[in-house]
Amino acid sequence: MAAAHDEQSPRYQTIANDLRAQIHRRDLAPGDQVPTEKELAAEYRCSRNTVRMALLALANEGLISAGRARAGRTVRRREQFVLAHRVENDLGATRLRGPDSFADQAFRIGRTPSQTIRIAVHQAGPEIANRLEIAPTEQVVLRRRVRYLDGVPSHLSESFYPRALVAGTPIEQQAEIVPGVVPLLAALGHRQVRFTDEIVSRMPDPEESRTLEIGVGIPVIEHYRTGWSEDRPVRLTRTVLPSDRHQLRYELPS
């Protein structure tokens, strides 16, 4: 039922406020169809353009999908996946299940992780070279993974390795590395002893929006992790996570 209109608020805000309240109360639950533009225009006795402005505001908040009028819009799932970073895990300790921390955490909460892997070899370029402390023209191996939870895109992970360190190893193969990259690097004589993290928030580029099915107006968390051996950086991992679906949690020793 439409709420009484506040004369001091634009009409579209009243509609958006009503729908937002229904979503928070779960009267409109995740996956439910949002009333159509035609239905809302009739209910609120306004133009469809006013309704579109209200729906766009909710899409920009990440509450509903950014579908077109004919296709309809649905309430987005708001459950966030907590990606925990544990120092002992990242330095190679035994994990409970799965090949890495993401898979472990997904299994523990009853979710099904999966991924696609793509391998490429190219010049580092200035940004990657700066973090890995190599020349921009030096080759790196890129392992690009799109990771999924229950078949839905979760996040993008790109790991870069100086090719001089990993040429001819499983890192260049398009398959999961078991028991993991950290033990493999240690076996190659490059044991990771520390890492540095950089975390920024920004808007996704068009490819990220398509790949990760990111709604209109939703920023991403971009997480850079540089792994160090005793004397040099040995890998750089860049992770892109839709901010409405993820939290980062750090578990550090006191």
PDB file of C-alpha atoms in Angstrom:
ATOM      1  CA  MET A   1       0.000   0.000   0.000  1.00  0.00           C
ATOM      2  CA  ALA A   2       1.315   3.418  -0.903  1.00  0.00           C
ATOM      3  CA  ALA A   3       2.288   5.631   2.007  1.00  0.00           C
ATOM      4  CA  ALA A   4       0.979   9.152   2.423  1.00  0.00           C
ATOM      5  CA  HIS A   5       2.933  11.519   0.218  1.00  0.00           C
ATOM      6  CA  ASP A   6       5.241  13.996   1.964  1.00  0.00           C
ATOM      7  CA  GLU A   7       4.669  17.232   0.066  1.00  0.00           C
ATOM      8  CA  GLN A   8       8.228  18.354   0.878  1.00  0.00           C
ATOM      9  CA  SER A   9       9.797  15.299  -0.776  1.00  0.00           C
ATOM     10  CA  PRO A  10       9.949  14.628  -4.518  1.00  0.00           C
ATOM     11  CA  ARG A  11       7.382  12.036  -5.540  1.00  0.00           C
ATOM     12  CA  TYR A  12       9.999   9.550  -6.703  1.00  0.00           C
ATOM     13  CA  GLN A  13      11.636   9.620  -3.252  1.00  0.00           C
ATOM     14  CA  THR A  14       8.359   8.630  -1.620  1.00  0.00           C
ATOM     15  CA  ILE A  15       8.103   5.626  -3.940  1.00  0.00           C
ATOM     16  CA  ALA A  16      11.742   4.694  -3.367  1.00  0.00           C
ATOM     17  CA  ASN A  17      11.330   5.014   0.416  1.00  0.00           C
ATOM     18  CA  ASP A  18       8.270   2.748   0.396  1.00  0.00           C
ATOM     19  CA  LEU A  19       9.980   0.066  -1.699  1.00  0.00           C
ATOM     20  CA  ARG A  20      13.174   0.298   0.365  1.00  0.00           C
ATOM     21  CA  ALA A  21      11.193  -0.264   3.553  1.00  0.00           C
ATOM     22  CA  GLN A  22       9.488  -3.306   1.995  1.00  0.00           C
ATOM     23  CA  ILE A  23      12.887  -4.731   1.067  1.00  0.00           C
ATOM     24  CA  HIS A  24      14.316  -4.177   4.556  1.00  0.00           C
ATOM     25  CA  ARG A  25      11.223  -5.785   6.119  1.00  0.00           C
ATOM     26  CA  ARG A  26      11.591  -8.611   3.569  1.00  0.00           C
ATOM     27  CA  ASP A  27       8.063  -8.060   2.330  1.00  0.00           C
ATOM     28  CA  LEU A  28      10.037  -8.031  -0.908  1.00  0.00           C
ATOM     29  CA  ALA A  29      12.586 -10.798  -0.349  1.00  0.00           C
ATOM     30  CA  PRO A  30      15.778 -11.499  -2.327  1.00  0.00           C
ATOM     31  CA  GLY A  31      14.820 -12.800  -5.764  1.00  0.00           C
ATOM     32  CA  ASP A  32      11.276 -11.407  -5.623  1.00  0.00           C
ATOM     33  CA  GLN A  33       9.970  -9.478  -8.592  1.00  0.00           C
ATOM     34  CA  VAL A  34       9.604  -5.741  -8.007  1.00  0.00           C
ATOM     35  CA  PRO A  35       6.208  -4.340  -9.081  1.00  0.00           C
ATOM     36  CA  THR A  36       6.293  -3.160 -12.682  1.00  0.00           C
ATOM     37  CA  GLU A  37       6.494   0.470 -13.725  1.00  0.00           C
ATOM     38  CA  LYS A  38       2.882   0.278 -14.871  1.00  0.00           C
ATOM     39  CA  GLU A  39       1.717  -1.159 -11.533  1.00  0.00           C
ATOM     40  CA  LEU A  40       3.641   1.406  -9.484  1.00  0.00           C
ATOM     41  CA  ALA A  41       2.460   4.303 -11.643  1.00  0.00           C
ATOM     42  CA  ALA A  42      -1.138   3.225 -11.066  1.00  0.00           C
ATOM     43  CA  GLU A  43      -0.622   2.702  -7.328  1.00  0.00           C
ATOM     44  CA  TYR A  44       1.035   6.075  -6.770  1.00  0.00           C
ATOM     45  CA  ARG A  45      -0.971   7.940  -9.430  1.00  0.00           C
ATOM     46  CA  CYS A  46       2.129   9.309 -11.100  1.00  0.00           C
ATOM     47  CA  SER A  47       3.961   9.112 -14.411  1.00  0.00           C
ATOM     48  CA  ARG A  48       6.101   6.125 -15.358  1.00  0.00           C
ATOM     49  CA  ASN A  49       9.063   8.500 -15.628  1.00  0.00           C
ATOM     50  CA  THR A  50       8.660   9.292 -11.898  1.00  0.00           C
ATOM     51  CA  VAL A  51       8.591   5.548 -11.157  1.00  0.00           C
ATOM     52  CA  ARG A  52      11.746   5.021 -13.246  1.00  0.00           C
ATOM     53  CA  MET A  53      13.567   7.620 -11.150  1.00  0.00           C
ATOM     54  CA  ALA A  54      12.581   5.764  -7.964  1.00  0.00           C
ATOM     55  CA  LEU A  55      13.689   2.395  -9.356  1.00  0.00           C
ATOM     56  CA  LEU A  56      16.955   3.875 -10.591  1.00  0.00           C
ATOM     57  CA  ALA A  57      17.656   5.226  -7.095  1.00  0.00           C
ATOM     58  CA  LEU A  58      17.154   1.734  -5.622  1.00  0.00           C
ATOM     59  CA  ALA A  59      19.313   0.147  -8.333  1.00  0.00           C
ATOM     60  CA  ASN A  60      22.065   2.657  -7.574  1.00  0.00           C
ATOM     61  CA  GLU A  61      21.907   1.566  -3.921  1.00  0.00           C
ATOM     62  CA  GLY A  62      22.316  -2.054  -5.018  1.00  0.00           C
ATOM     63  CA  LEU A  63      18.909  -3.042  -3.618  1.00  0.00           C
ATOM     64  CA  ILE A  64      17.335  -4.137  -6.911  1.00  0.00           C
ATOM     65  CA  SER A  65      18.611  -5.284 -10.277  1.00  0.00           C
ATOM     66  CA  ALA A  66      19.008  -2.751 -13.059  1.00  0.00           C
ATOM     67  CA  GLY A  67      16.719  -4.599 -15.469  1.00  0.00           C
ATOM     68  CA  ARG A  68      14.720  -2.951 -18.205  1.00  0.00           C
ATOM     69  CA  ALA A  69      11.024  -2.279 -17.925  1.00  0.00           C
ATOM     70  CA  ARG A  70       9.945  -5.282 -20.017  1.00  0.00           C
ATOM     71  CA  ALA A  71      12.369  -7.729 -18.377  1.00  0.00           C
ATOM     72  CA  GLY A  72      11.392  -6.562 -14.902  1.00  0.00           C
ATOM     73  CA  ARG A  73      13.500  -5.971 -11.833  1.00  0.00           C
ATOM     74  CA  THR A  74      14.211  -8.225  -8.875  1.00  0.00           C
ATOM     75  CA  VAL A  75      15.403  -7.713  -5.312  1.00  0.00           C
ATOM     76  CA  ARG A  76      19.114  -8.390  -5.084  1.00  0.00           C
ATOM     77  CA  ARG A  77      20.611 -10.854  -2.631  1.00  0.00           C
ATOM     78  CA  ARG A  78      22.293  -8.840   0.130  1.00  0.00           C
ATOM     79  CA  GLU A  79      24.097 -11.599   2.029  1.00  0.00           C
ATOM     80  CA  GLN A  80      27.790 -10.761   2.246  1.00  0.00           C
ATOM     81  CA  PHE A  81      30.617 -13.278   2.028  1.00  0.00           C
ATOM     82  CA  VAL A  82      33.222 -12.607   4.735  1.00  0.00           C
ATOM     83  CA  LEU A  83      36.667 -13.190   3.226  1.00  0.00           C
ATOM     84  CA  ALA A  84      39.005 -13.686   6.199  1.00  0.00           C
ATOM     85  CA  HIS A  85      42.748 -13.152   5.843  1.00  0.00           C
ATOM     86  CA  ARG A  86      44.731 -15.222   8.328  1.00  0.00           C
ATOM     87  CA  VAL A  87      48.466 -14.708   8.508  1.00  0.00           C
ATOM     88  CA  GLU A  88      49.252 -18.343   9.285  1.00  0.00           C
ATOM     89  CA  ASN A  89      47.067 -19.596   6.429  1.00  0.00           C
ATOM     90  CA  ASP A  90      48.555 -17.259   3.860  1.00  0.00           C
ATOM     91  CA  LEU A  91      52.077 -18.293   4.839  1.00  0.00           C
ATOM     92  CA  GLY A  92      51.329 -21.916   4.107  1.00  0.00           C
ATOM     93  CA  ALA A  93      49.750 -23.619   7.143  1.00  0.00           C
ATOM     94  CA  THR A  94      47.452 -26.600   6.632  1.00  0.00           C
ATOM     95  CA  ARG A  95      43.879 -25.629   5.776  1.00  0.00           C
ATOM     96  CA  LEU A  96      40.692 -27.434   6.624  1.00  0.00           C
ATOM     97  CA  ARG A  97      39.195 -27.983   3.174  1.00  0.00           C
ATOM     98  CA  GLY A  98      39.818 -26.921  -0.390  1.00  0.00           C
ATOM     99  CA  PRO A  99      42.956 -25.684  -2.124  1.00  0.00           C
ATOM    100  CA  ASP A 100      42.934 -22.184  -0.669  1.00  0.00           C
ATOM    101  CA  SER A 101      41.394 -19.845   1.881  1.00  0.00           C
ATOM    102  CA  PHE A 102      38.434 -18.841  -0.306  1.00  0.00           C
ATOM    103  CA  ALA A 103      37.394 -22.448  -0.919  1.00  0.00           C
ATOM    104  CA  ASP A 104      37.879 -23.269   2.768  1.00  0.00           C
ATOM    105  CA  GLN A 105      35.643 -20.475   3.922  1.00  0.00           C
ATOM    106  CA  ALA A 106      32.976 -21.235   1.332  1.00  0.00           C
ATOM    107  CA  PHE A 107      32.815 -24.911   2.336  1.00  0.00           C
ATOM    108  CA  ARG A 108      32.614 -24.011   6.025  1.00  0.00           C
ATOM    109  CA  ILE A 109      29.416 -21.992   5.525  1.00  0.00           C
ATOM    110  CA  GLY A 110      27.807 -24.500   3.203  1.00  0.00           C
ATOM    111  CA  ARG A 111      28.474 -22.690  -0.085  1.00  0.00           C
ATOM    112  CA  THR A 112      29.903 -24.315  -3.209  1.00  0.00           C
ATOM    113  CA  PRO A 113      33.016 -22.607  -4.629  1.00  0.00           C
ATOM    114  CA  SER A 114      34.162 -22.918  -8.231  1.00  0.00           C
ATOM    115  CA  GLN A 115      36.352 -20.990 -10.625  1.00  0.00           C
ATOM    116  CA  THR A 116      37.609 -20.505 -14.154  1.00  0.00           C
ATOM    117  CA  ILE A 117      41.354 -20.077 -14.743  1.00  0.00           C
ATOM    118  CA  ARG A 118      43.138 -18.311 -17.578  1.00  0.00           C
ATOM    119  CA  ILE A 119      46.937 -18.130 -17.979  1.00  0.00           C
ATOM    120  CA  ALA A 120      48.824 -15.413 -19.853  1.00  0.00           C
ATOM    121  CA  VAL A 121      52.453 -14.316 -20.190  1.00  0.00           C
ATOM    122  CA  HIS A 122      53.232 -10.672 -20.935  1.00  0.00           C
ATOM    123  CA  GLN A 123      55.462  -7.767 -20.001  1.00  0.00           C
ATOM    124  CA  ALA A 124      54.950  -6.488 -16.484  1.00  0.00           C
ATOM    125  CA  GLY A 125      54.305  -2.850 -17.342  1.00  0.00           C
ATOM    126  CA  PRO A 126      54.965   0.034 -14.907  1.00  0.00           C
ATOM    127  CA  GLU A 127      52.337  -0.697 -12.197  1.00  0.00           C
ATOM    128  CA  ILE A 128      53.040  -4.427 -11.788  1.00  0.00           C
ATOM    129  CA  ALA A 129      56.793  -3.904 -12.167  1.00  0.00           C
ATOM    130  CA  ASN A 130      56.801  -1.315  -9.392  1.00  0.00           C
ATOM    131  CA  ARG A 131      55.173  -3.704  -6.926  1.00  0.00           C
ATOM    132  CA  LEU A 132      57.283  -6.707  -7.925  1.00  0.00           C
ATOM    133  CA  GLU A 133      60.468  -4.601  -8.129  1.00  0.00           C
ATOM    134  CA  ILE A 134      61.329  -5.750 -11.647  1.00  0.00           C
ATOM    135  CA  ALA A 135      61.849  -3.960 -14.953  1.00  0.00           C
ATOM    136  CA  PRO A 136      58.631  -3.012 -16.819  1.00  0.00           C
ATOM    137  CA  THR A 137      59.827  -5.056 -19.804  1.00  0.00           C
ATOM    138  CA  GLU A 138      60.374  -8.211 -17.730  1.00  0.00           C
ATOM    139  CA  GLN A 139      57.877 -10.999 -18.328  1.00  0.00           C
ATOM    140  CA  VAL A 140      55.322 -12.051 -15.728  1.00  0.00           C
ATOM    141  CA  VAL A 141      52.957 -15.009 -15.580  1.00  0.00           C
ATOM    142  CA  LEU A 142      49.363 -13.996 -14.967  1.00  0.00           C
ATOM    143  CA  ARG A 143      46.903 -16.436 -13.389  1.00  0.00           C
ATOM    144  CA  ARG A 144      43.452 -14.875 -13.792  1.00  0.00           C
ATOM    145  CA  ARG A 145      40.619 -16.529 -11.909  1.00  0.00           C
ATOM    146  CA  VAL A 146      36.937 -15.685 -11.872  1.00  0.00           C
ATOM    147  CA  ARG A 147      35.576 -17.202  -8.682  1.00  0.00           C
ATOM    148  CA  TYR A 148      32.005 -18.268  -8.036  1.00  0.00           C
ATOM    149  CA  LEU A 149      29.755 -19.094  -5.078  1.00  0.00           C
ATOM    150  CA  ASP A 150      26.932 -21.494  -5.904  1.00  0.00           C
ATOM    151  CA  GLY A 151      27.452 -20.703  -9.589  1.00  0.00           C
ATOM    152  CA  VAL A 152      27.141 -16.923  -9.136  1.00  0.00           C
ATOM    153  CA  PRO A 153      30.187 -14.705  -9.828  1.00  0.00           C
ATOM    154  CA  SER A 154      31.842 -13.752  -6.549  1.00  0.00           C
ATOM    155  CA  HIS A 155      35.066 -11.945  -7.377  1.00  0.00           C
ATOM    156  CA  LEU A 156      38.014 -11.642  -9.744  1.00  0.00           C
ATOM    157  CA  SER A 157      41.528 -12.643  -8.689  1.00  0.00           C
ATOM    158  CA  GLU A 158      44.656 -11.934 -10.759  1.00  0.00           C
ATOM    159  CA  SER A 159      48.066 -13.161  -9.563  1.00  0.00           C
ATOM    160  CA  PHE A 160      51.310 -12.029 -11.189  1.00  0.00           C
ATOM    161  CA  TYR A 161      54.636 -13.883 -10.856  1.00  0.00           C
ATOM    162  CA  PRO A 162      58.055 -12.929 -12.247  1.00  0.00           C
ATOM    163  CA  ARG A 163      58.476 -15.517 -14.987  1.00  0.00           C
ATOM    164  CA  ALA A 164      62.164 -15.886 -14.169  1.00  0.00           C
ATOM    165  CA  LEU A 165      61.064 -17.515 -10.880  1.00  0.00           C
ATOM    166  CA  VAL A 166      58.262 -19.804 -12.091  1.00  0.00           C
ATOM    167  CA  ALA A 167      58.904 -20.736 -15.745  1.00  0.00           C
ATOM    168  CA  GLY A 168      58.122 -24.391 -16.420  1.00  0.00           C
ATOM    169  CA  THR A 169      56.237 -24.874 -13.126  1.00  0.00           C
ATOM    170  CA  PRO A 170      52.520 -25.627 -12.494  1.00  0.00           C
ATOM    171  CA  ILE A 171      51.977 -21.877 -12.138  1.00  0.00           C
ATOM    172  CA  GLU A 172      52.039 -21.732 -15.948  1.00  0.00           C
ATOM    173  CA  GLN A 173      49.403 -24.470 -16.258  1.00  0.00           C
ATOM    174  CA  GLN A 174      45.677 -23.841 -16.524  1.00  0.00           C
ATOM    175  CA  ALA A 175      44.740 -25.961 -13.523  1.00  0.00           C
ATOM    176  CA  GLU A 176      44.326 -25.600  -9.777  1.00  0.00           C
ATOM    177  CA  ILE A 177      47.613 -25.822  -7.851  1.00  0.00           C
ATOM    178  CA  VAL A 178      47.486 -28.353  -5.024  1.00  0.00           C
ATOM    179  CA  PRO A 179      48.348 -27.937  -2.169  1.00  0.00           C
ATOM    180  CA  GLY A 180      48.687 -24.279  -3.189  1.00  0.00           C
ATOM    181  CA  VAL A 181      50.953 -21.587  -4.585  1.00  0.00           C
ATOM    182  CA  VAL A 182      52.624 -20.680  -1.291  1.00  0.00           C
ATOM    183  CA  PRO A 183      54.005 -24.225  -0.672  1.00  0.00           C
ATOM    184  CA  LEU A 184      55.016 -24.434  -4.341  1.00  0.00           C
ATOM    185  CA  LEU A 185      56.990 -21.198  -4.156  1.00  0.00           C
ATOM    186  CA  ALA A 186      58.633 -22.430  -0.949  1.00  0.00           C
ATOM    187  CA  ALA A 187      59.680 -25.647  -2.710  1.00  0.00           C
ATOM    188  CA  LEU A 188      61.209 -23.501  -5.461  1.00  0.00           C
ATOM    189  CA  GLY A 189      63.312 -21.665  -2.862  1.00  0.00           C
ATOM    190  CA  HIS A 190      61.075 -18.600  -2.519  1.00  0.00           C
ATOM    191  CA  ARG A 191      59.358 -19.091   0.833  1.00  0.00           C
ATOM    192  CA  GLN A 192      56.942 -16.279   1.568  1.00  0.00           C
ATOM    193  CA  VAL A 193      57.763 -14.693   4.918  1.00  0.00           C
ATOM    194  CA  ARG A 194      55.585 -11.565   4.853  1.00  0.00           C
ATOM    195  CA  PHE A 195      53.145  -9.639   2.728  1.00  0.00           C
ATOM    196  CA  THR A 196      51.932  -6.093   2.203  1.00  0.00           C
ATOM    197  CA  ASP A 197      48.300  -5.204   1.555  1.00  0.00           C
ATOM    198  CA  GLU A 198      46.756  -2.223  -0.202  1.00  0.00           C
ATOM    199  CA  ILE A 199      42.975  -1.734  -0.209  1.00  0.00           C
ATOM    200  CA  VAL A 200      41.104   0.868  -2.246  1.00  0.00           C
ATOM    201  CA  SER A 201      37.483   1.507  -3.212  1.00  0.00           C
ATOM    202  CA  ARG A 202      36.505   2.543  -6.719  1.00  0.00           C
ATOM    203  CA  MET A 203      33.840   2.090  -9.357  1.00  0.00           C
ATOM    204  CA  PRO A 204      34.152  -1.020 -11.580  1.00  0.00           C
ATOM    205  CA  ASP A 205      35.144  -0.785 -15.206  1.00  0.00           C
ATOM    206  CA  PRO A 206      32.722  -2.149 -17.861  1.00  0.00           C
ATOM    207  CA  GLU A 207      34.466  -5.533 -18.120  1.00  0.00           C
ATOM    208  CA  GLU A 208      34.366  -6.044 -14.349  1.00  0.00           C
ATOM    209  CA  SER A 209      30.692  -5.097 -14.274  1.00  0.00           C
ATOM    210  CA  ARG A 210      29.899  -7.690 -16.954  1.00  0.00           C
ATOM    211  CA  THR A 211      32.107 -10.449 -15.555  1.00  0.00           C
ATOM    212  CA  LEU A 212      30.964 -10.075 -11.949  1.00  0.00           C
ATOM    213  CA  GLU A 213      27.372  -9.034 -12.727  1.00  0.00           C
ATOM    214  CA  ILE A 214      27.725  -5.850 -10.689  1.00  0.00           C
ATOM    215  CA  GLY A 215      24.667  -3.652 -10.342  1.00  0.00           C
ATOM    216  CA  VAL A 216      24.515  -0.009 -11.340  1.00  0.00           C
ATOM    217  CA  GLY A 217      26.181   2.338  -8.864  1.00  0.00           C
ATOM    218  CA  ILE A 218      27.915  -0.370  -6.800  1.00  0.00           C
ATOM    219  CA  PRO A 219      31.643   0.211  -6.086  1.00  0.00           C
ATOM    220  CA  VAL A 220      34.239  -2.527  -5.814  1.00  0.00           C
ATOM    221  CA  ILE A 221      36.891  -3.253  -3.222  1.00  0.00           C
ATOM    222  CA  GLU A 222      40.278  -3.602  -4.908  1.00  0.00           C
ATOM    223  CA  HIS A 223      42.769  -5.525  -2.793  1.00  0.00           C
ATOM    224  CA  TYR A 224      46.457  -5.777  -3.688  1.00  0.00           C
ATOM    225  CA  ARG A 225      48.607  -8.284  -1.810  1.00  0.00           C
ATOM    226  CA  THR A 226      52.357  -8.489  -2.450  1.00  0.00           C
ATOM    227  CA  GLY A 227      54.062 -11.604  -1.098  1.00  0.00           C
ATOM    228  CA  TRP A 228      57.728 -11.347  -0.117  1.00  0.00           C
ATOM    229  CA  SER A 229      60.479 -13.876   0.351  1.00  0.00           C
ATOM    230  CA  GLU A 230      63.452 -12.947   2.514  1.00  0.00           C
ATOM    231  CA  ASP A 231      64.903 -10.688  -0.173  1.00  0.00           C
ATOM    232  CA  ARG A 232      62.315  -9.838  -2.860  1.00  0.00           C
ATOM    233  CA  PRO A 233      58.651  -9.753  -3.905  1.00  0.00           C
ATOM    234  CA  VAL A 234      57.659 -13.111  -5.413  1.00  0.00           C
ATOM    235  CA  ARG A 235      54.005 -12.608  -6.278  1.00  0.00           C
ATOM    236  CA  LEU A 236      51.328  -9.945  -6.546  1.00  0.00           C
ATOM    237  CA  THR A 237      47.636 -10.746  -6.247  1.00  0.00           C
ATOM    238  CA  ARG A 238      44.975  -8.231  -7.244  1.00  0.00           C
ATOM    239  CA  THR A 239      41.440  -9.077  -6.129  1.00  0.00           C
ATOM    240  CA  VAL A 240      38.323  -7.197  -7.229  1.00  0.00           C
ATOM    241  CA  LEU A 241      35.255  -7.738  -5.016  1.00  0.00           C
ATOM    242  CA  PRO A 242      31.778  -6.196  -5.438  1.00  0.00           C
ATOM    243  CA  SER A 243      31.350  -4.225  -2.228  1.00  0.00           C
ATOM    244  CA  ASP A 244      27.706  -5.179  -1.693  1.00  0.00           C
ATOM    245  CA  ARG A 245      28.606  -8.893  -1.536  1.00  0.00           C
ATOM    246  CA  HIS A 246      31.847  -8.943   0.452  1.00  0.00           C
ATOM    247  CA  GLN A 247      33.535  -8.013   3.686  1.00  0.00           C
ATOM    248  CA  LEU A 248      37.266  -8.251   4.339  1.00  0.00           C
ATOM    249  CA  ARG A 249      38.277  -9.513   7.777  1.00  0.00           C
ATOM    250  CA  TYR A 250      41.844  -9.667   9.103  1.00  0.00           C
ATOM    251  CA  GLU A 251      42.855 -12.136  11.804  1.00  0.00           C
ATOM    252  CA  LEU A 252      46.313 -11.110  13.001  1.00  0.00           C
ATOM    253  CA  PRO A 253      48.523 -12.266  15.897  1.00  0.00           C
ATOM    254  CA  SER A 254      48.659  -9.924  18.863  1.00  0.00           C
TER     255      SER A 254
END
